[in-house]
mmCIF file with all atom_site columns, C-alpha atoms in Angstrom:
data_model
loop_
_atom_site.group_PDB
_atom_site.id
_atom_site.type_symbol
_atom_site.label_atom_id
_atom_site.label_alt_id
_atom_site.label_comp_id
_atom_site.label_asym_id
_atom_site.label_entity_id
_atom_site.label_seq_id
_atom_site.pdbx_PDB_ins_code
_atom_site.Cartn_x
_atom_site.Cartn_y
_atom_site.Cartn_z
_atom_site.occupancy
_atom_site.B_iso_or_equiv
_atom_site.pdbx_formal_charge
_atom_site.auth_seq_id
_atom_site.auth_comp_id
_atom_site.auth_asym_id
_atom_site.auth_atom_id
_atom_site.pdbx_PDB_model_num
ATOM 1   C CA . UNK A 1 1   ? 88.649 26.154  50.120  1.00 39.00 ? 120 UNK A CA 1
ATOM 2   C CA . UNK A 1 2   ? 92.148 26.656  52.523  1.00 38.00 ? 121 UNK A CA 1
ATOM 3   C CA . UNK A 1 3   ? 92.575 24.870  55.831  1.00 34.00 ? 122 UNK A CA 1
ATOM 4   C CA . UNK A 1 4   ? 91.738 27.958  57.445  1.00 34.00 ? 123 UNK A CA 1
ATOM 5   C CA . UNK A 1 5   ? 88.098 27.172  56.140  1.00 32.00 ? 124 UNK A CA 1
ATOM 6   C CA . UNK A 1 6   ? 88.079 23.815  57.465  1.00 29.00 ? 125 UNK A CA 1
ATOM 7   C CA . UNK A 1 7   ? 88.046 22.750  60.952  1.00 29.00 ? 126 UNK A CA 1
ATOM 8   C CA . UNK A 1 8   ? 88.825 19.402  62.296  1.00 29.00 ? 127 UNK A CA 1
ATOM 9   C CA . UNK A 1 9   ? 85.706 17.563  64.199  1.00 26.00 ? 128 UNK A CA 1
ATOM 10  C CA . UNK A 1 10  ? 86.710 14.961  66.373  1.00 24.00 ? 129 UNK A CA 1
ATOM 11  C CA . UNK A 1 11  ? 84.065 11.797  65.761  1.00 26.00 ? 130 UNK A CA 1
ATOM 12  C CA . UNK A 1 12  ? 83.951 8.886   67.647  1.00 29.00 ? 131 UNK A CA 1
ATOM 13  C CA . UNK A 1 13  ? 82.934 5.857   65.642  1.00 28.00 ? 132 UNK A CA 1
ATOM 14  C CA . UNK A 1 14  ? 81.311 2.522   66.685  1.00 30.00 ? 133 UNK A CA 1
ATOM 15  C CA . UNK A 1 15  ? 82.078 -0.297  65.084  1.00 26.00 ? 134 UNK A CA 1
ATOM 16  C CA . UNK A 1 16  ? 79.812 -3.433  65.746  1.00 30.00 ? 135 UNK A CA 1
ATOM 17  C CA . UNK A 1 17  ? 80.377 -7.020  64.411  1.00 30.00 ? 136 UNK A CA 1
ATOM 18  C CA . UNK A 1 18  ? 76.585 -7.199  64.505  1.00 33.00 ? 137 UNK A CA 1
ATOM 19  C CA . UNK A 1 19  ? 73.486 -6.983  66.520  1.00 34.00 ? 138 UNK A CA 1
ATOM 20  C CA . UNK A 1 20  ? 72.790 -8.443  69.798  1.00 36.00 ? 139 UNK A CA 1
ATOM 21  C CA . UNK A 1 21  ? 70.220 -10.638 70.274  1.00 36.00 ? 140 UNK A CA 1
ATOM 22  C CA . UNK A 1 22  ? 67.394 -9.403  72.860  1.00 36.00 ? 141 UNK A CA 1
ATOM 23  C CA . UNK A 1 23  ? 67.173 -12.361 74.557  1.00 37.00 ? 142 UNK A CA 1
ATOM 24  C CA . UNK A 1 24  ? 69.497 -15.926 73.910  1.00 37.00 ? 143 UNK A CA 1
ATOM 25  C CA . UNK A 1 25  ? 67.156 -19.031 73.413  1.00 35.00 ? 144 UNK A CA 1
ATOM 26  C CA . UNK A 1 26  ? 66.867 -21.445 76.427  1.00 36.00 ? 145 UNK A CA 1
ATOM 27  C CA . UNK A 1 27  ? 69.604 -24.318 75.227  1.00 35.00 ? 146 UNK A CA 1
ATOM 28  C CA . UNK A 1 28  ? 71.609 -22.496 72.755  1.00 33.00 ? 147 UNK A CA 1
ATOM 29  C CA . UNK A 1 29  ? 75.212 -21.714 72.561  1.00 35.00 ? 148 UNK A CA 1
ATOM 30  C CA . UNK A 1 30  ? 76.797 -18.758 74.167  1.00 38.00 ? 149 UNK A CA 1
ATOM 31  C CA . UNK A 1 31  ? 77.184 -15.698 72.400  1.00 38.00 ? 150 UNK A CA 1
ATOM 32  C CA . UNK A 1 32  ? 80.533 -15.676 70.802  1.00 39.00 ? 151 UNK A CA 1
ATOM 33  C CA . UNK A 1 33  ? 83.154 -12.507 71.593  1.00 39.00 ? 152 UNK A CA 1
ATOM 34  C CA . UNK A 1 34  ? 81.981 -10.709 68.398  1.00 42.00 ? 153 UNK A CA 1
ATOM 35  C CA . UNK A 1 35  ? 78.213 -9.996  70.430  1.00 53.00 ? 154 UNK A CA 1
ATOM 36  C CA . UNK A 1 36  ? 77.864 -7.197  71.479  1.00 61.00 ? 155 UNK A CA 1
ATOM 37  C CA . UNK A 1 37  ? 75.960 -7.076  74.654  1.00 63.00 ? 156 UNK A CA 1
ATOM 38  C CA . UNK A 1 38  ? 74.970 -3.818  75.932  1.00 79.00 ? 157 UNK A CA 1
ATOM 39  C CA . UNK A 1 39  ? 72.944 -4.075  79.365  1.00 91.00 ? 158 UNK A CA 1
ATOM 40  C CA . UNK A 1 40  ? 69.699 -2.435  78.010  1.00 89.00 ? 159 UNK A CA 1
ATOM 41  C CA . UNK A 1 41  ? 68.079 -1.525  74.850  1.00 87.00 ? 160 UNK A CA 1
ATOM 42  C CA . UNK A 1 42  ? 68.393 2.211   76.015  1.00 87.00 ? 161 UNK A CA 1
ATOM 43  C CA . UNK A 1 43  ? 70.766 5.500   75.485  1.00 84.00 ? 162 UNK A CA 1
ATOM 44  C CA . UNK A 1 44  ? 73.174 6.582   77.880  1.00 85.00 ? 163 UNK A CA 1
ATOM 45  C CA . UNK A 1 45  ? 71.865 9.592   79.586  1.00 85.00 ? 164 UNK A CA 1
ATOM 46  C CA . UNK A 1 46  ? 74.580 10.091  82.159  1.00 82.00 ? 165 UNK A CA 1
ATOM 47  C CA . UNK A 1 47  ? 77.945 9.446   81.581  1.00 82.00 ? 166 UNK A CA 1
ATOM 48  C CA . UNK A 1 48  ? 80.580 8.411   84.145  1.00 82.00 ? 167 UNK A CA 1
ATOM 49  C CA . UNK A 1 49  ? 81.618 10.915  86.815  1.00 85.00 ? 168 UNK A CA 1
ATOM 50  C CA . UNK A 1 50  ? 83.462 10.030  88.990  1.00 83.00 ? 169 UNK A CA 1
ATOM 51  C CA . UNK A 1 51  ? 83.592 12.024  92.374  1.00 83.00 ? 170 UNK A CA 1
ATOM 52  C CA . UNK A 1 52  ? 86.828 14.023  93.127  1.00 83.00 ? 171 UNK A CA 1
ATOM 53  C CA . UNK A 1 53  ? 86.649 12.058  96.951  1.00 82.00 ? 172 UNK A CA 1
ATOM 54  C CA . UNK A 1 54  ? 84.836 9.072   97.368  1.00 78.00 ? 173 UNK A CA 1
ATOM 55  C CA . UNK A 1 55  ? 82.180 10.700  99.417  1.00 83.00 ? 174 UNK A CA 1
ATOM 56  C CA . UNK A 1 56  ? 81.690 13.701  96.956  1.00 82.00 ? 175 UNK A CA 1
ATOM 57  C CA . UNK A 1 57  ? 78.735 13.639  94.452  1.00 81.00 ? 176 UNK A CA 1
ATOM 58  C CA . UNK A 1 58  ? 79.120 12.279  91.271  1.00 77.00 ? 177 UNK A CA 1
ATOM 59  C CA . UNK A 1 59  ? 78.246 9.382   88.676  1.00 78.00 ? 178 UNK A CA 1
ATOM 60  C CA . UNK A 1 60  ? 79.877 6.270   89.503  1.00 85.00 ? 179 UNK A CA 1
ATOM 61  C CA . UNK A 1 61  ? 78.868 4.190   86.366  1.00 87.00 ? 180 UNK A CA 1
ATOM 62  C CA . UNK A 1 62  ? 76.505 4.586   82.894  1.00 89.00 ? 181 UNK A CA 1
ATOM 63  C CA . UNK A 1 63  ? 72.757 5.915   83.537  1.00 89.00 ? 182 UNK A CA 1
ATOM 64  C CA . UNK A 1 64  ? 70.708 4.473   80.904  1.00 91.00 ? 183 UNK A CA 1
ATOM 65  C CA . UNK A 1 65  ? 67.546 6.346   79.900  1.00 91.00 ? 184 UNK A CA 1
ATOM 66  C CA . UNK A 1 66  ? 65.059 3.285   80.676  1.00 93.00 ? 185 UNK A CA 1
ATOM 67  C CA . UNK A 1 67  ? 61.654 2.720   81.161  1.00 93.00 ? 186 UNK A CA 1
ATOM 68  C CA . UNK A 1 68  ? 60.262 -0.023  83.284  1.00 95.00 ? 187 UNK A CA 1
ATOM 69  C CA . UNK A 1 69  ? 60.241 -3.906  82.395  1.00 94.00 ? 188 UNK A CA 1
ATOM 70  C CA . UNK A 1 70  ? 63.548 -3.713  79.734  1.00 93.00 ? 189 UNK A CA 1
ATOM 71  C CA . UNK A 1 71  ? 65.611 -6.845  80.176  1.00 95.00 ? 190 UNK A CA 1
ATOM 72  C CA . UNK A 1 72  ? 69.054 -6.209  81.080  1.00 96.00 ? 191 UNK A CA 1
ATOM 73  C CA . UNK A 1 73  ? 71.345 -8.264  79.931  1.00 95.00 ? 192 UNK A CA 1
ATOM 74  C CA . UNK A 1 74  ? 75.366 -9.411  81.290  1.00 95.00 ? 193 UNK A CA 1
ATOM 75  C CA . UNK A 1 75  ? 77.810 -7.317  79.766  1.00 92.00 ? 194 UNK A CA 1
ATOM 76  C CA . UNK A 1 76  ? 80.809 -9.899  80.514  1.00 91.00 ? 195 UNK A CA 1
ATOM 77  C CA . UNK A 1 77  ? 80.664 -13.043 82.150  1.00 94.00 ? 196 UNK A CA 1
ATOM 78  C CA . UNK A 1 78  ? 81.223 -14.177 85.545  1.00 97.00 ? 197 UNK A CA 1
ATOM 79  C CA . UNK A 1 79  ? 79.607 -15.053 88.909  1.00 98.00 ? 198 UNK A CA 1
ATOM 80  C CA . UNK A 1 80  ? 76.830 -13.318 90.598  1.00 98.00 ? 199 UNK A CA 1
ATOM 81  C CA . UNK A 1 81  ? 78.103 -12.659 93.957  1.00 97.00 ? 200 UNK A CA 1
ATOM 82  C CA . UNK A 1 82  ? 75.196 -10.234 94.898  1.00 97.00 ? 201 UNK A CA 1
ATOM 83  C CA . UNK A 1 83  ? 71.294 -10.414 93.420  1.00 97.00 ? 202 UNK A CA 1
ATOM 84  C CA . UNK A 1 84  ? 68.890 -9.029  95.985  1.00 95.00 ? 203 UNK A CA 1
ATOM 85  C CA . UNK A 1 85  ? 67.243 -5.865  97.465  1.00 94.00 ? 204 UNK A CA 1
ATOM 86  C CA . UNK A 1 86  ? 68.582 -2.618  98.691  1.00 92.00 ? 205 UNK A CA 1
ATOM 87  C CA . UNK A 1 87  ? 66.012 0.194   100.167 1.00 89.00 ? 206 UNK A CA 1
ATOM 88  C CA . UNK A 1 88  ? 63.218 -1.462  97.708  1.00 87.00 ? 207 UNK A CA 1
ATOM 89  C CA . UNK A 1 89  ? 65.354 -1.818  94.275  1.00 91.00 ? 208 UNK A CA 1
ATOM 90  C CA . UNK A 1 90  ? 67.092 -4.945  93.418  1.00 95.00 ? 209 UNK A CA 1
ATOM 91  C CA . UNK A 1 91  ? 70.721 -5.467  92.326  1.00 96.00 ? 210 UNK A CA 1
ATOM 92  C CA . UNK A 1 92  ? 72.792 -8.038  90.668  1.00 97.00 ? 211 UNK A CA 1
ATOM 93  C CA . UNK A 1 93  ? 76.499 -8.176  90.576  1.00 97.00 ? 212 UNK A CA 1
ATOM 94  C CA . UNK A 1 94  ? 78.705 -9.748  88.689  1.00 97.00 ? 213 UNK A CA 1
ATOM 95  C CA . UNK A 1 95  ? 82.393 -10.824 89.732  1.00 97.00 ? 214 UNK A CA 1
ATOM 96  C CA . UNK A 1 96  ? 84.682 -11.278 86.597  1.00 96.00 ? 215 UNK A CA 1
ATOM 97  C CA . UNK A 1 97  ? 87.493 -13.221 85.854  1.00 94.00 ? 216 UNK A CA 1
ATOM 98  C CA . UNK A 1 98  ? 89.833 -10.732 87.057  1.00 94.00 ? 217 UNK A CA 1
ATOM 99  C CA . UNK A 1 99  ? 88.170 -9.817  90.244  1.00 95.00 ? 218 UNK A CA 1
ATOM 100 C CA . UNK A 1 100 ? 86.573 -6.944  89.121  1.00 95.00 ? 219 UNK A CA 1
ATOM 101 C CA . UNK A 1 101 ? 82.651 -6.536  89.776  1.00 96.00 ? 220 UNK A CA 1
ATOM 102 C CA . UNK A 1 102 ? 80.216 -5.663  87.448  1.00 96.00 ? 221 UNK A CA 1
ATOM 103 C CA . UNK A 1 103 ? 76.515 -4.365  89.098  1.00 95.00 ? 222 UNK A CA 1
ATOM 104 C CA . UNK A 1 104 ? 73.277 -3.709  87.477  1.00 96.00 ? 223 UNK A CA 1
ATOM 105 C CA . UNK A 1 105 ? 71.191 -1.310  89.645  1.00 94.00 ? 224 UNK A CA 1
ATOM 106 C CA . UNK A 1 106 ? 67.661 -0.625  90.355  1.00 95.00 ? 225 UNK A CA 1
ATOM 107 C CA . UNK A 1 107 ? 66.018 -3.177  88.810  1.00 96.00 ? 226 UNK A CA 1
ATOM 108 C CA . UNK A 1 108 ? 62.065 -4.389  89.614  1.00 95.00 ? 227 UNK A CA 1
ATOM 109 C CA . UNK A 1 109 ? 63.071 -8.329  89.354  1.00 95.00 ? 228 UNK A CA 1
ATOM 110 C CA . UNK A 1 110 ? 66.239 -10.709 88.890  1.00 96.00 ? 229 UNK A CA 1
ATOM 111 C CA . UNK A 1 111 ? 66.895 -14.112 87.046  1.00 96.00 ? 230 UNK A CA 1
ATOM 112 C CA . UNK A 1 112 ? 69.352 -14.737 88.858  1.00 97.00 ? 231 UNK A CA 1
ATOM 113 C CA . UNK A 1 113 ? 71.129 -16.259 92.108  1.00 97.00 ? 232 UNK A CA 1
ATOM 114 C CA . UNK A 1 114 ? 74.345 -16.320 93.671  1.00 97.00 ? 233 UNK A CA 1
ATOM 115 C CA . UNK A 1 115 ? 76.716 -18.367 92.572  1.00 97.00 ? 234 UNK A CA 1
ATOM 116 C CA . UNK A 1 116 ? 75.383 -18.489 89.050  1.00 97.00 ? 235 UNK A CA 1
ATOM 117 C CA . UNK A 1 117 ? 77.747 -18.207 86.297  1.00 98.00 ? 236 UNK A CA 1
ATOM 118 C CA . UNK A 1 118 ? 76.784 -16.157 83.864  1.00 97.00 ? 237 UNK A CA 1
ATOM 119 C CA . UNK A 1 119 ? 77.537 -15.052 80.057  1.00 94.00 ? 238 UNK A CA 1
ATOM 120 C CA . UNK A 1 120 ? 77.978 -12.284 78.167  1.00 91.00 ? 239 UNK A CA 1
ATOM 121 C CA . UNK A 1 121 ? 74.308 -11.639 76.801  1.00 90.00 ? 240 UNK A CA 1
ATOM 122 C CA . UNK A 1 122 ? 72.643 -13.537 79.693  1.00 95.00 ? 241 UNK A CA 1
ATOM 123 C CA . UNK A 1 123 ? 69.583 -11.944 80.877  1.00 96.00 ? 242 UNK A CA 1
ATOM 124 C CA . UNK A 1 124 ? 69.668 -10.828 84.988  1.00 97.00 ? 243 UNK A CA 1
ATOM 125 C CA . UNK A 1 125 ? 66.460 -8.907  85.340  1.00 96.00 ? 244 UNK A CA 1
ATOM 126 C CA . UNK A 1 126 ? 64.706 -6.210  84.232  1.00 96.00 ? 245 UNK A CA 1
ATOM 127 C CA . UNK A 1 127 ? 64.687 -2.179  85.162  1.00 95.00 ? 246 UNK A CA 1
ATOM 128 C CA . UNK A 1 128 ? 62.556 -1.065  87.389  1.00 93.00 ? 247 UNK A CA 1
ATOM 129 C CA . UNK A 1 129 ? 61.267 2.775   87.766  1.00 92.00 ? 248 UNK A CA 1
ATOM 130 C CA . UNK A 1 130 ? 64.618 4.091   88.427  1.00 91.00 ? 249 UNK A CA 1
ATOM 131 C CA . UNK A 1 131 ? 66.688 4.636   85.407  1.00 92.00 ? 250 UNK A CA 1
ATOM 132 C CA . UNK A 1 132 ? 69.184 1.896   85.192  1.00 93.00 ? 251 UNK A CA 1
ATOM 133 C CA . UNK A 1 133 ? 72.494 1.708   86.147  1.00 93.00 ? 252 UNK A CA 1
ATOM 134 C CA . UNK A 1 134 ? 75.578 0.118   84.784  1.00 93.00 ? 253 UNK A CA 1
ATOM 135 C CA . UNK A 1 135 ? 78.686 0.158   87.916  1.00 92.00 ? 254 UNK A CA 1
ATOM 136 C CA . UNK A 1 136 ? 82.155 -1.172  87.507  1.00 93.00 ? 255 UNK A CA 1
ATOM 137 C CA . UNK A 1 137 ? 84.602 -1.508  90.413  1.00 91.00 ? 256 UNK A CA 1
ATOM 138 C CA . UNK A 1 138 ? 88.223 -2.772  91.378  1.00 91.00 ? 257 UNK A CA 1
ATOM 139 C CA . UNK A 1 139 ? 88.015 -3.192  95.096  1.00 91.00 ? 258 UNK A CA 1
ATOM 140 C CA . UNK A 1 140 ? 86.474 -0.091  96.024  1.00 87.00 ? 259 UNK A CA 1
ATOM 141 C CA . UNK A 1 141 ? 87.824 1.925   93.148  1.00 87.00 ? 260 UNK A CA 1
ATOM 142 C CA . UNK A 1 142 ? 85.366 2.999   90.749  1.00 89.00 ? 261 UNK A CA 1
ATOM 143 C CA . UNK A 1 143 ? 86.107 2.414   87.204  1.00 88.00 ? 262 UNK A CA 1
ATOM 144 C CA . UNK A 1 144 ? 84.259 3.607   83.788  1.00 88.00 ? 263 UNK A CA 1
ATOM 145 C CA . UNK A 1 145 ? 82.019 1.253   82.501  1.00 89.00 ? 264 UNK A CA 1
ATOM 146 C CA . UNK A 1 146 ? 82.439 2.026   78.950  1.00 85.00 ? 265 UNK A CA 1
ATOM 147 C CA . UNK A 1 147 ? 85.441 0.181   78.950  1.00 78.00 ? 266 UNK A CA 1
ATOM 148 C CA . UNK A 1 148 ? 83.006 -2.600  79.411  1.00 79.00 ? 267 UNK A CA 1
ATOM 149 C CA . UNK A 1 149 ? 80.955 -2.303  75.852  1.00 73.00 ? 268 UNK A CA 1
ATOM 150 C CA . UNK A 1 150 ? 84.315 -1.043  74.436  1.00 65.00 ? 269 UNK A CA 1
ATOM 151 C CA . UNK A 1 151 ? 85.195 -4.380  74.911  1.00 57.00 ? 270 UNK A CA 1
ATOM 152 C CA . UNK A 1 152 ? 82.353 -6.447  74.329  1.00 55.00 ? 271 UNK A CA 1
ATOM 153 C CA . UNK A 1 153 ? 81.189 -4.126  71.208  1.00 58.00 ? 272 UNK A CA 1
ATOM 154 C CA . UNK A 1 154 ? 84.166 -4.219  69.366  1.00 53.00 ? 273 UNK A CA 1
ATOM 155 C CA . UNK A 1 155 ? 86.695 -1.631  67.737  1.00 42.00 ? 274 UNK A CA 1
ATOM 156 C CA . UNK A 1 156 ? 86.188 2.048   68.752  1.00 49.00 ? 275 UNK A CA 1
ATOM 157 C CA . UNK A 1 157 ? 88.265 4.478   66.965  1.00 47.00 ? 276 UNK A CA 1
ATOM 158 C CA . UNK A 1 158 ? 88.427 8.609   66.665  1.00 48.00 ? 277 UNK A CA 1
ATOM 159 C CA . UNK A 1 159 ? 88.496 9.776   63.229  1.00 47.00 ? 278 UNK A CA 1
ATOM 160 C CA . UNK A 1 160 ? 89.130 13.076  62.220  1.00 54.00 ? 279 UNK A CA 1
ATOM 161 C CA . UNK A 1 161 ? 86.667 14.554  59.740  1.00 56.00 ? 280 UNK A CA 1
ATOM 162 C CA . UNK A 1 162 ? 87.119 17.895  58.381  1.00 62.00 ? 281 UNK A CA 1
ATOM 163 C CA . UNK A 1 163 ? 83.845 19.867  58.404  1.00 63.00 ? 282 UNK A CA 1
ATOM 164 C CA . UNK A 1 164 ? 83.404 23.125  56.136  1.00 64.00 ? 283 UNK A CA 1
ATOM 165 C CA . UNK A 1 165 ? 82.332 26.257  57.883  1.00 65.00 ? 284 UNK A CA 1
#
């Protein structure tokens, strides 16, 4: 078989220290950096979109495809700066280290409060009827939040995998 019979498929791999734990046991240690803590037990169904303007449709964070009553879980630690309701969903978010903020939309309940610092794999509430929502922001700039479990799930690497025709 020649290269021309060959064609180059471009595969993203995921590469996880190990599983997260669903919940972390009242008293026990923090989860070290090698957890990796994904806000729900759930597939992306939208990815990030951001909106040419900022008042231009679009998809400012990570849809997850959730049902009601999943826990959601922090992503990176910090201090909740905001945990309450908006037009009848509730939010938490999350201000990092660096400034940045981290928010968990529509949710049906919180566990937490502002001023609480939080770690990665600490439980905040759990979705609601709207599919969740993972946001990320600088300021008022939009970022994607897949940088996020990048970072908190480990190595991700393309590898290029030839595939016969």
């Amino acid at each position: 078989m020649g290269r021309s019979d060959i064609r180059m498929l471009l595969v993203l791999v995921l590469l996880v220290a190990g599983p997260r734990p669903a919940t972390r046991p009242e008293g026990s240690a923090a989860p070290s950096s090698s957890t990796c803590a994904l806000p729900v037990d759930a597939e992306v169904s939208d990815g990030f979109r951001p909106p040419a303007e900022p008042w231009l449709p679009g998809n400012r964070g990570l849809t997850f495809a959730t049902t009601p009553g999943r826990q959601v879980l922090a992503v990176t630690p910090g201090v909740v700066r905001f945990a309450g309701p908006i037009a009848g969903q509730w939010y938490v978010t999350v201000r990092r280290d660096d400034g940045r903020d981290v928010t968990y939309s529509f949710l049906s309940s919180v566990d937490v409060a502002v001023g609480d610092v939080v770690a990665e794999g600490d439980p905040l509430g759990r979705t609601g009827p709207v599919a969740f929502q993972l946001g990320y922001r600088d300021g008022t700039t939009y970022l994607d939040p897949t940088e996020l479990v990048v970072d908190a799930c480990g190595l991700h690497h393309a590898v290029l995998v030839p595939v016969p025709e």
